[in-house]
Amino acid sequence: MFARKQNDQPRLVTLLEPPERSSLLGRSMAISILALIAVVTLGTNTHLFAPPLLALLLTAAVAAVLVSMRRASVGGRGQSVAQGFADRECAEAGVVGESLFVATPIPTLLVDCEFHEIVAANSAVANLYGFTLRDLRGLRISNLQQSTSGSSHGEDVVPVSGLVRHRRADGSLLWVELNVQKISHAGREVWLIVVVDVTARLQLVRGLEESERHYRELIDLSLGIVFTHDLNGSLTLVNPAFARALDLPVEAIVGRNLSEFVVPRQHDAFSQYLLNVGRNGTDSGAVHMLRRDGGELVWEFRNQIRTLADGSREVLCCAIDISERSRNEHRLLEKSRKDPLTGCYNRRHLAAFQADASPGACWASVVIDIDHLKRYNDTYGHRAGDQAIVRVARFLERIVRKDDSIVRLGGDEFVILLRQCDQATLESFAARLQGALATQETVPFSYGLAMRKNDEDLEQTIHRADRQMIERRVIERSSIRLDVPREPRRREARRSVIRIHPAVGAVEPAPAVPISLEAEG
């Protein structure tokens, strides 16, 4: 088994494994373990790995060192190995184990399973607990644990993996996460314990939990409307103000799509809103919401996309109810668009009418002009003339539809805007006007009407109706004068004029009033 060199030094020869290979395996083990130590150190300094994972890696590294030391000390069974080689392998493994304890930044210790005493610890343990390495050796593991009610200080406690409360040398407390593994070392059972200080992490988590609870209370107590939804519009959170506004319980809202609470006429705009917020990350504006009783609310909103911890995105929205403000603004707008004498719309309404109309809308306009209003003002006074104008306005209000509009263009002229009007509807309306003139239901007037053509502007439709009114008036007045005999130069004709009394309206014709033909309108 042995051969001698010229210097008579023994050369180790194994029957089963060449010594070069055995030495190579020992070195490979050492290099691998040191590499693992480097990974653990890097992970600790750069926070690449979670503390529990680092503890697991370090436990594996220490266990591997101890197993290597044990195998090196026992030697290969079934092999013929020189004692000097075994001692050398054991020494190498011991150097690796010592390097592991010194180099690792994670506190690691060995605790005797029988006596519960610390038999080995690295400097990281001393730094964490504030003890010297000499003080740590022989210290019972229970001395590091916080005493609980019903247990005496120093009572033996079997260490287990998990989160526990420990105490430093100065009495201060800390939270640690233990990774415990039972192994054999130097002929006895020991616990290999890797300690990770998670005090700062727990304080951060609890701080975040407290902050989240604080802000949730603010949201719940807020009078403003706060809610979140995903990029498809499904509601994930609503605060009580949201639920109170719609008169619904919170649990009946969360999980439903926001579009279910938006007025139907804004559903297309809501789809565009989702596209805008997904593309731009934010959006703002006003939305009309539906209450449980069918009432309508106006919310002014502002929102922003935020990314959650799991990588998903949601839209955080804040809104205020501006329904009352909107109604006030509408009233002011209506007031600015209303004629103070008659309560009908004024010219400002024309632009709003066309803006509100859908593309290709079919409307009609009817122009009304009170006959001889100037002469009536001159005869009976402007107050009586105003009463005549109001009387025509009240008559028109009785015969128009709900969605139609009566606009006083000024003086003695009105225009009626008929929404979604076809030819039959227009002819029926004209018949109603003609019947009122025949029965003297109101002050005499002339009228003209026109249907919209080829997507023309409203002003063009009104212009054509006005031209028809003028033509109709010329024809009617010309037919009245066909039997009047010719007279030289300036002549006078006598015509009975229907008088309009300020209180009772039309009365029997007065005596004939001379009318100069040149002065007639």
Coordinates of C-alpha atoms in Angstrom, one line a residue:
M1 CA 0.0 0.0 0.0
F2 CA 2.8 2.4 0.7
A3 CA 5.7 3.3 -1.6
R4 CA 8.6 5.4 -0.7
K5 CA 10.3 8.2 -2.5
Q6 CA 14.0 8.8 -2.5
N7 CA 13.5 11.1 0.6
D8 CA 11.8 8.2 2.4
Q9 CA 8.6 10.2 2.9
P10 CA 5.4 8.1 2.8
R11 CA 3.2 8.7 -0.3
L12 CA -0.5 8.1 0.3
V13 CA -2.2 5.6 -1.9
T14 CA -5.9 4.7 -1.6
L15 CA -7.4 1.5 -2.9
L16 CA -10.7 3.1 -3.9
E17 CA -10.0 6.8 -4.7
P18 CA -6.8 8.6 -5.7
P19 CA -5.7 11.1 -3.1
E20 CA -5.6 13.9 -5.8
R21 CA -9.3 13.4 -6.4
S22 CA -10.2 13.4 -2.7
S23 CA -8.2 16.6 -2.2
L24 CA -9.9 18.1 -5.2
L25 CA -13.4 17.3 -3.8
G26 CA -12.4 18.9 -0.5
R27 CA -11.3 22.0 -2.3
S28 CA -14.4 22.1 -4.5
M29 CA -16.6 21.8 -1.4
A30 CA -14.7 24.7 0.2
I31 CA -15.0 26.8 -2.9
S32 CA -18.7 26.1 -3.3
I33 CA -19.5 26.9 0.3
L34 CA -17.5 30.1 0.2
A35 CA -19.3 31.1 -3.0
L36 CA -22.6 30.5 -1.2
I37 CA -21.3 32.7 1.6
A38 CA -20.6 35.4 -0.9
V39 CA -24.1 35.1 -2.4
V40 CA -25.6 35.5 1.1
T41 CA -23.4 38.5 1.9
L42 CA -24.4 40.1 -1.4
G43 CA -28.0 39.4 -0.9
T44 CA -27.9 41.0 2.6
N45 CA -26.1 44.1 1.4
T46 CA -28.2 44.7 -1.7
H47 CA -31.6 43.3 -0.4
L48 CA -31.8 41.0 -3.4
F49 CA -33.3 38.2 -1.4
A50 CA -35.9 38.2 1.4
P51 CA -34.5 37.6 4.9
P52 CA -36.2 34.1 5.2
L53 CA -34.5 33.0 2.0
L54 CA -31.1 34.3 3.1
A55 CA -31.5 32.4 6.4
L56 CA -32.3 29.2 4.5
L57 CA -29.3 29.6 2.3
L58 CA -27.0 30.2 5.2
T59 CA -28.5 27.2 7.1
A60 CA -27.7 25.0 4.1
A61 CA -24.2 26.4 3.9
V62 CA -23.4 25.8 7.6
A63 CA -24.9 22.4 7.5
A64 CA -22.8 21.5 4.5
V65 CA -19.6 22.6 6.3
L66 CA -20.5 20.6 9.4
V67 CA -21.2 17.5 7.3
S68 CA -17.9 18.0 5.5
M69 CA -16.1 18.3 8.8
R70 CA -17.8 15.1 10.1
R71 CA -17.0 13.1 7.0
A72 CA -13.4 14.4 7.0
S73 CA -13.0 13.4 10.7
V74 CA -14.5 9.9 10.2
G75 CA -12.7 9.1 7.0
G76 CA -13.8 7.0 4.0
R77 CA -15.3 3.7 5.0
G78 CA -14.1 0.8 2.9
Q79 CA -11.0 2.8 2.0
S80 CA -7.5 2.5 3.1
V81 CA -6.5 6.1 3.8
A82 CA -3.5 7.4 5.7
Q83 CA -4.3 9.2 8.9
G84 CA -2.4 12.2 7.8
F85 CA -4.7 12.7 4.8
A86 CA -7.8 12.5 7.0
D87 CA -6.4 15.0 9.4
R88 CA -5.6 17.4 6.5
E89 CA -9.2 17.1 5.1
C90 CA -10.6 17.7 8.6
A91 CA -8.4 20.7 9.0
E92 CA -9.5 22.1 5.6
A93 CA -13.2 21.6 6.5
G94 CA -12.6 23.3 9.8
V95 CA -11.0 26.3 8.1
V96 CA -14.1 26.6 5.9
G97 CA -16.4 26.4 8.9
E98 CA -14.5 29.0 10.7
S99 CA -14.5 31.2 7.6
L100 CA -18.3 30.8 7.3
F101 CA -18.9 32.0 10.9
V102 CA -16.6 34.9 10.6
A103 CA -17.6 36.1 7.1
T104 CA -21.3 35.8 7.1
P105 CA -23.2 39.0 8.0
I106 CA -26.2 37.0 9.3
P107 CA -26.2 36.1 13.0
T108 CA -25.6 32.3 13.3
L109 CA -25.1 30.1 16.4
L110 CA -25.0 26.5 17.6
V111 CA -27.0 25.5 20.7
D112 CA -26.6 22.2 22.5
C113 CA -29.8 20.2 22.3
E114 CA -29.3 18.6 25.8
F115 CA -28.2 21.6 27.9
H116 CA -29.7 24.4 25.7
E117 CA -26.4 26.2 25.9
I118 CA -24.8 28.2 23.1
V119 CA -21.6 26.3 22.0
A120 CA -20.6 28.6 19.1
A121 CA -21.7 32.0 17.7
N122 CA -20.3 34.4 15.1
S123 CA -19.6 38.0 15.6
A124 CA -22.9 39.0 14.0
V125 CA -24.7 37.4 16.9
A126 CA -22.5 39.5 19.4
N127 CA -23.3 42.7 17.4
L128 CA -27.0 42.0 17.3
Y129 CA -27.5 41.1 21.0
G130 CA -24.8 43.3 22.5
F131 CA -22.8 40.5 24.1
T132 CA -19.2 39.6 23.7
L133 CA -18.4 36.2 22.1
R134 CA -17.0 35.0 25.5
D135 CA -20.3 36.0 27.2
L136 CA -22.3 34.2 24.6
R137 CA -20.5 30.8 25.0
G138 CA -22.3 28.8 27.6
L139 CA -25.3 31.3 27.7
R140 CA -28.6 29.5 27.7
I141 CA -30.8 30.2 24.7
S142 CA -33.7 31.1 27.0
N143 CA -31.6 34.1 28.2
L144 CA -32.1 35.7 24.8
Q145 CA -35.8 35.2 24.7
Q146 CA -38.4 37.6 26.2
S147 CA -39.9 36.2 29.3
T148 CA -43.7 35.8 29.1
S149 CA -46.3 35.8 31.8
G150 CA -46.3 32.5 33.6
S151 CA -42.7 31.6 32.7
S152 CA -39.6 32.3 34.7
H153 CA -36.5 33.9 33.3
G154 CA -34.0 31.4 32.1
E155 CA -36.5 28.5 31.7
D156 CA -35.4 26.1 29.0
V157 CA -37.4 26.6 25.8
V158 CA -37.0 24.5 22.7
P159 CA -36.2 26.9 19.8
V160 CA -38.4 26.7 16.8
S161 CA -38.4 28.3 13.4
G162 CA -40.6 31.4 13.2
L163 CA -41.1 34.9 14.5
V164 CA -40.1 35.5 18.2
R165 CA -39.4 38.4 20.5
H166 CA -35.8 38.5 21.9
R167 CA -34.0 40.7 24.4
R168 CA -30.6 42.4 24.0
A169 CA -27.9 42.7 26.7
D170 CA -29.2 46.1 27.6
G171 CA -32.7 44.9 28.0
S172 CA -34.2 46.3 24.8
L173 CA -36.5 44.1 22.8
L174 CA -36.3 43.1 19.2
W175 CA -38.2 40.9 16.8
V176 CA -36.2 38.2 15.1
E177 CA -37.1 35.4 12.6
L178 CA -35.4 32.1 13.5
N179 CA -34.5 29.3 11.1
V180 CA -33.7 26.2 13.3
Q181 CA -32.3 22.9 12.1
K182 CA -31.0 20.0 14.2
I183 CA -27.7 18.5 13.1
S184 CA -24.8 16.5 14.5
H185 CA -21.7 18.3 15.5
A186 CA -18.6 17.0 17.3
G187 CA -20.4 13.9 18.4
R188 CA -23.5 15.6 19.8
E189 CA -26.8 16.9 18.7
V190 CA -27.0 20.7 18.3
W191 CA -29.5 23.2 16.9
L192 CA -28.1 25.3 14.0
I193 CA -30.0 28.6 14.4
V194 CA -29.8 31.5 11.9
V195 CA -31.2 34.7 13.3
V196 CA -32.7 37.5 11.1
D197 CA -33.5 40.8 12.7
V198 CA -36.9 41.9 11.4
T199 CA -37.6 44.7 13.9
A200 CA -37.3 47.5 11.3
R201 CA -39.3 45.5 8.8
L202 CA -42.1 44.9 11.2
Q203 CA -42.1 48.6 12.3
L204 CA -42.3 49.6 8.6
V205 CA -45.2 47.1 8.0
R206 CA -47.0 48.3 11.1
G207 CA -46.4 51.9 10.1
L208 CA -47.9 51.2 6.7
E209 CA -50.8 49.4 8.2
E210 CA -51.4 52.3 10.6
S211 CA -51.1 54.8 7.8
E212 CA -53.5 52.9 5.6
R213 CA -56.0 52.7 8.5
H214 CA -55.6 56.4 9.1
Y215 CA -56.2 57.3 5.4
R216 CA -59.1 54.8 5.2
E217 CA -60.7 56.6 8.1
L218 CA -60.2 59.9 6.4
I219 CA -61.8 58.5 3.2
D220 CA -64.7 57.1 5.2
L221 CA -65.2 60.4 7.1
S222 CA -64.7 62.6 4.0
L223 CA -67.7 64.5 2.7
G224 CA -66.2 64.3 -0.7
I225 CA -66.8 61.3 -3.0
V226 CA -63.9 58.9 -3.3
F227 CA -63.9 55.6 -5.3
T228 CA -61.6 53.4 -7.3
H229 CA -62.3 51.3 -10.4
D230 CA -60.2 49.1 -12.7
L231 CA -59.5 50.0 -16.3
N232 CA -62.8 48.4 -17.4
G233 CA -64.8 50.5 -15.1
S234 CA -65.6 47.9 -12.4
L235 CA -65.8 49.6 -9.0
T236 CA -63.3 48.2 -6.4
L237 CA -63.9 50.7 -3.6
V238 CA -66.4 53.4 -2.7
N239 CA -66.6 55.5 0.4
P240 CA -69.8 56.2 2.3
A241 CA -70.3 59.6 0.6
F242 CA -70.6 57.8 -2.7
A243 CA -73.2 55.4 -1.3
R244 CA -75.2 58.2 0.4
A245 CA -75.3 60.3 -2.8
L246 CA -76.8 57.4 -4.8
D247 CA -79.0 56.2 -1.8
L248 CA -77.5 52.7 -2.0
P249 CA -75.6 50.6 0.5
V250 CA -71.8 50.2 -0.2
E251 CA -72.1 46.4 -0.7
A252 CA -74.7 47.0 -3.5
I253 CA -72.2 49.1 -5.4
V254 CA -68.8 47.5 -5.1
G255 CA -68.2 45.0 -7.9
R256 CA -70.6 46.7 -10.3
N257 CA -69.5 48.7 -13.3
L258 CA -69.5 52.5 -12.9
S259 CA -71.4 52.8 -16.2
E260 CA -74.5 51.3 -14.5
F261 CA -74.8 54.5 -12.5
V262 CA -74.2 56.9 -15.4
V263 CA -77.2 58.3 -17.3
P264 CA -77.8 56.4 -20.5
R265 CA -77.2 59.4 -22.7
Q266 CA -73.6 59.6 -21.5
H267 CA -72.7 55.9 -22.1
D268 CA -70.8 56.7 -25.2
A269 CA -68.9 59.4 -23.4
F270 CA -68.1 57.0 -20.6
S271 CA -66.5 54.6 -23.0
Q272 CA -64.4 57.4 -24.3
Y273 CA -63.5 58.4 -20.8
L274 CA -62.1 54.9 -20.1
L275 CA -59.9 55.2 -23.3
N276 CA -58.7 58.6 -22.2
V277 CA -57.7 57.7 -18.7
G278 CA -56.0 54.5 -19.9
R279 CA -54.0 56.4 -22.5
N280 CA -53.2 59.6 -20.6
G281 CA -53.2 58.3 -17.0
T282 CA -55.6 60.9 -15.8
D283 CA -58.8 62.6 -16.7
S284 CA -61.3 65.2 -15.3
G285 CA -64.7 66.5 -16.2
A286 CA -68.4 66.2 -15.2
V287 CA -70.6 63.2 -15.2
H288 CA -74.4 62.8 -14.7
M289 CA -75.2 60.0 -12.2
L290 CA -78.5 58.3 -11.4
R291 CA -79.9 57.9 -7.9
R292 CA -81.8 54.8 -6.9
D293 CA -85.1 56.8 -7.2
G294 CA -84.2 57.9 -10.8
G295 CA -83.1 61.4 -9.8
E296 CA -80.1 62.8 -11.6
L297 CA -76.9 64.2 -10.0
V298 CA -74.0 66.0 -11.5
W299 CA -70.5 65.1 -10.3
E300 CA -67.3 67.0 -11.1
F301 CA -64.5 64.5 -10.9
R302 CA -60.7 64.2 -11.2
N303 CA -58.8 61.0 -11.3
Q304 CA -55.4 59.4 -11.7
I305 CA -54.1 55.9 -12.4
R306 CA -52.0 54.2 -9.8
T307 CA -50.0 50.9 -9.9
L308 CA -50.6 48.4 -7.1
A309 CA -48.1 46.2 -5.4
D310 CA -49.0 43.2 -7.6
G311 CA -48.4 45.3 -10.7
S312 CA -52.1 45.8 -11.6
R313 CA -53.4 49.3 -12.2
E314 CA -56.5 51.0 -10.9
V315 CA -58.1 54.4 -11.2
L316 CA -58.3 56.5 -8.1
C317 CA -61.2 59.1 -8.4
C318 CA -62.3 62.1 -6.3
A319 CA -65.5 63.8 -7.0
I320 CA -67.9 66.5 -5.6
D321 CA -71.6 66.8 -6.1
I322 CA -72.2 70.0 -8.1
S323 CA -75.9 69.3 -8.8
E324 CA -77.1 72.5 -7.0
R325 CA -74.4 74.6 -8.6
S326 CA -75.3 73.1 -12.0
R327 CA -78.9 73.9 -11.4
N328 CA -78.1 77.5 -10.4
E329 CA -75.8 77.9 -13.5
H330 CA -78.6 76.5 -15.6
R331 CA -81.1 79.0 -14.1
L332 CA -78.7 81.8 -14.8
L333 CA -78.1 80.6 -18.3
E334 CA -81.8 80.3 -18.9
K335 CA -82.4 83.7 -17.5
S336 CA -79.8 85.2 -19.8
R337 CA -81.5 83.4 -22.7
K338 CA -85.0 84.5 -21.7
D339 CA -87.0 87.6 -22.8
P340 CA -87.9 89.5 -19.7
L341 CA -91.3 90.6 -21.1
T342 CA -92.7 87.3 -22.3
G343 CA -90.6 84.7 -20.6
C344 CA -89.8 83.2 -24.0
Y345 CA -86.3 82.6 -25.3
N346 CA -84.3 85.4 -26.8
R347 CA -81.8 85.2 -29.7
R348 CA -79.1 83.6 -27.5
H349 CA -81.2 80.4 -27.6
L350 CA -80.7 80.0 -31.4
A351 CA -77.1 79.0 -31.1
A352 CA -77.8 76.6 -28.2
F353 CA -80.7 75.0 -30.1
Q354 CA -78.4 74.2 -33.1
A355 CA -75.6 73.0 -30.8
D356 CA -77.8 70.6 -29.0
A357 CA -79.3 69.2 -32.1
S358 CA -77.9 65.8 -33.3
P359 CA -76.2 65.6 -36.7
G360 CA -78.7 65.5 -39.5
A361 CA -81.6 66.6 -37.2
C362 CA -84.8 67.5 -39.0
W363 CA -86.2 70.7 -37.6
A364 CA -88.7 73.4 -38.8
S365 CA -89.1 77.0 -38.0
V366 CA -92.3 79.2 -38.0
V367 CA -91.9 83.0 -38.0
I368 CA -94.7 85.0 -36.4
D369 CA -95.1 88.7 -36.9
I370 CA -97.8 90.7 -35.1
D371 CA -99.8 92.9 -37.5
H372 CA -99.8 96.7 -37.1
L373 CA -98.2 96.6 -33.6
K374 CA -96.5 100.0 -34.1
R375 CA -99.8 101.7 -35.0
Y376 CA -101.4 100.0 -31.9
N377 CA -98.7 101.3 -29.7
D378 CA -99.2 104.8 -31.1
T379 CA -102.9 104.6 -30.5
Y380 CA -103.3 102.9 -27.2
G381 CA -99.8 103.3 -25.7
H382 CA -96.8 101.0 -25.3
R383 CA -98.2 99.2 -22.2
A384 CA -101.1 98.0 -24.1
G385 CA -98.8 97.0 -26.9
D386 CA -96.7 94.9 -24.5
Q387 CA -99.9 93.2 -23.3
A388 CA -100.6 92.3 -26.9
I389 CA -97.1 90.8 -27.3
V390 CA -97.6 88.8 -24.1
R391 CA -101.0 87.5 -25.2
V392 CA -99.5 86.2 -28.4
A393 CA -96.7 84.5 -26.4
R394 CA -99.2 82.7 -24.1
F395 CA -101.2 81.5 -27.1
L396 CA -98.0 80.1 -28.7
E397 CA -97.1 78.3 -25.5
R398 CA -100.5 76.5 -25.5
I399 CA -100.0 75.1 -29.0
V400 CA -96.3 74.0 -29.1
R401 CA -95.0 70.7 -28.0
K402 CA -92.9 70.1 -24.9
D403 CA -89.5 70.0 -26.7
D404 CA -90.3 72.9 -29.1
S405 CA -89.0 76.4 -28.4
I406 CA -90.5 79.9 -28.7
V407 CA -88.0 82.6 -29.4
R408 CA -88.8 86.3 -29.4
L409 CA -86.5 87.8 -32.0
G410 CA -87.4 91.3 -31.0
G411 CA -90.3 93.8 -31.2
D412 CA -93.3 92.1 -32.7
E413 CA -91.5 89.1 -34.2
F414 CA -91.4 85.5 -32.8
V415 CA -89.9 82.3 -34.2
I416 CA -91.0 78.8 -33.2
L417 CA -88.4 76.1 -33.4
L418 CA -89.9 72.6 -33.9
R419 CA -87.6 69.7 -33.0
Q420 CA -87.8 66.5 -34.9
C421 CA -90.5 67.8 -37.2
D422 CA -91.7 66.2 -40.4
Q423 CA -93.9 67.8 -43.1
A424 CA -97.1 66.4 -41.6
T425 CA -96.4 67.9 -38.2
L426 CA -95.6 71.2 -39.8
E427 CA -98.8 71.3 -41.8
S428 CA -100.8 70.4 -38.7
F429 CA -99.2 73.3 -36.8
A430 CA -99.9 75.7 -39.7
A431 CA -103.6 74.6 -39.6
R432 CA -103.7 75.4 -35.9
L433 CA -102.4 78.9 -36.5
Q434 CA -104.9 79.5 -39.3
G435 CA -107.7 78.4 -37.1
A436 CA -106.7 80.8 -34.4
L437 CA -106.6 83.7 -36.9
A438 CA -110.1 82.7 -38.2
T439 CA -111.6 82.7 -34.7
Q440 CA -109.7 85.7 -33.4
E441 CA -108.3 83.6 -30.6
T442 CA -105.4 86.0 -30.3
V443 CA -104.0 89.2 -31.7
P444 CA -103.9 89.2 -35.5
F445 CA -100.5 88.1 -36.9
S446 CA -98.8 86.9 -40.1
Y447 CA -96.7 83.8 -40.3
G448 CA -94.4 81.9 -42.5
L449 CA -92.8 78.4 -42.1
A450 CA -90.0 76.3 -43.5
M451 CA -88.5 72.9 -43.1
R452 CA -84.7 72.4 -42.8
K453 CA -83.0 71.5 -46.2
N454 CA -79.7 69.8 -46.8
D455 CA -78.2 70.2 -43.3
E456 CA -78.5 74.0 -43.6
D457 CA -77.9 76.2 -40.5
L458 CA -80.8 77.3 -38.4
E459 CA -80.4 80.9 -39.5
Q460 CA -81.0 79.8 -43.1
T461 CA -84.2 77.9 -42.2
I462 CA -85.5 81.0 -40.3
H463 CA -84.6 83.2 -43.2
R464 CA -86.7 81.1 -45.6
A465 CA -89.6 81.1 -43.2
D466 CA -89.4 84.9 -42.9
R467 CA -89.4 85.3 -46.7
Q468 CA -92.6 83.1 -46.9
M469 CA -94.2 85.2 -44.2
I470 CA -93.5 88.4 -46.1
E471 CA -94.9 86.9 -49.3
R472 CA -98.0 85.6 -47.5
R473 CA -98.6 89.1 -46.0
V474 CA -98.2 90.8 -49.4
I475 CA -100.7 88.5 -51.0
E476 CA -103.3 88.8 -48.2
R477 CA -103.1 92.6 -48.1
S478 CA -103.2 92.9 -51.9
S479 CA -106.4 90.8 -52.1
I480 CA -108.1 93.1 -49.6
R481 CA -107.5 96.1 -51.8
L482 CA -108.7 94.7 -55.2
D483 CA -112.1 96.5 -55.1
V484 CA -110.7 99.9 -53.9
P485 CA -111.4 102.5 -56.7
R486 CA -108.4 104.4 -58.1
E487 CA -108.1 108.0 -56.8
P488 CA -105.7 110.6 -58.0
R489 CA -102.5 111.1 -56.2
R490 CA -102.7 110.5 -52.4
R491 CA -105.9 108.8 -51.4
E492 CA -107.3 107.4 -48.2
A493 CA -109.1 104.1 -47.6
R494 CA -111.2 103.3 -44.6
R495 CA -110.9 99.9 -42.9
S496 CA -112.4 98.6 -39.7
V497 CA -109.7 97.8 -37.2
I498 CA -110.1 95.2 -34.4
R499 CA -109.3 96.9 -31.2
I500 CA -107.5 95.1 -28.4
H501 CA -108.5 96.3 -24.9
P502 CA -105.7 95.9 -22.3
A503 CA -108.0 94.0 -20.0
V504 CA -110.6 92.2 -22.2
G505 CA -108.7 91.7 -25.5
A506 CA -110.4 92.0 -28.9
V507 CA -113.6 94.0 -29.0
E508 CA -116.0 95.0 -31.7
P509 CA -114.6 97.0 -34.6
A510 CA -114.3 100.7 -33.9
P511 CA -115.4 103.3 -36.4
A512 CA -113.4 103.3 -39.6
V513 CA -109.9 104.6 -39.2
P514 CA -108.4 106.4 -42.1
I515 CA -105.2 104.7 -43.2
S516 CA -102.8 106.1 -45.6
L517 CA -101.7 103.4 -48.1
E518 CA -98.2 104.8 -48.2
A519 CA -97.9 104.4 -44.4
E520 CA -99.1 100.8 -44.3
G521 CA -96.6 98.1 -43.2

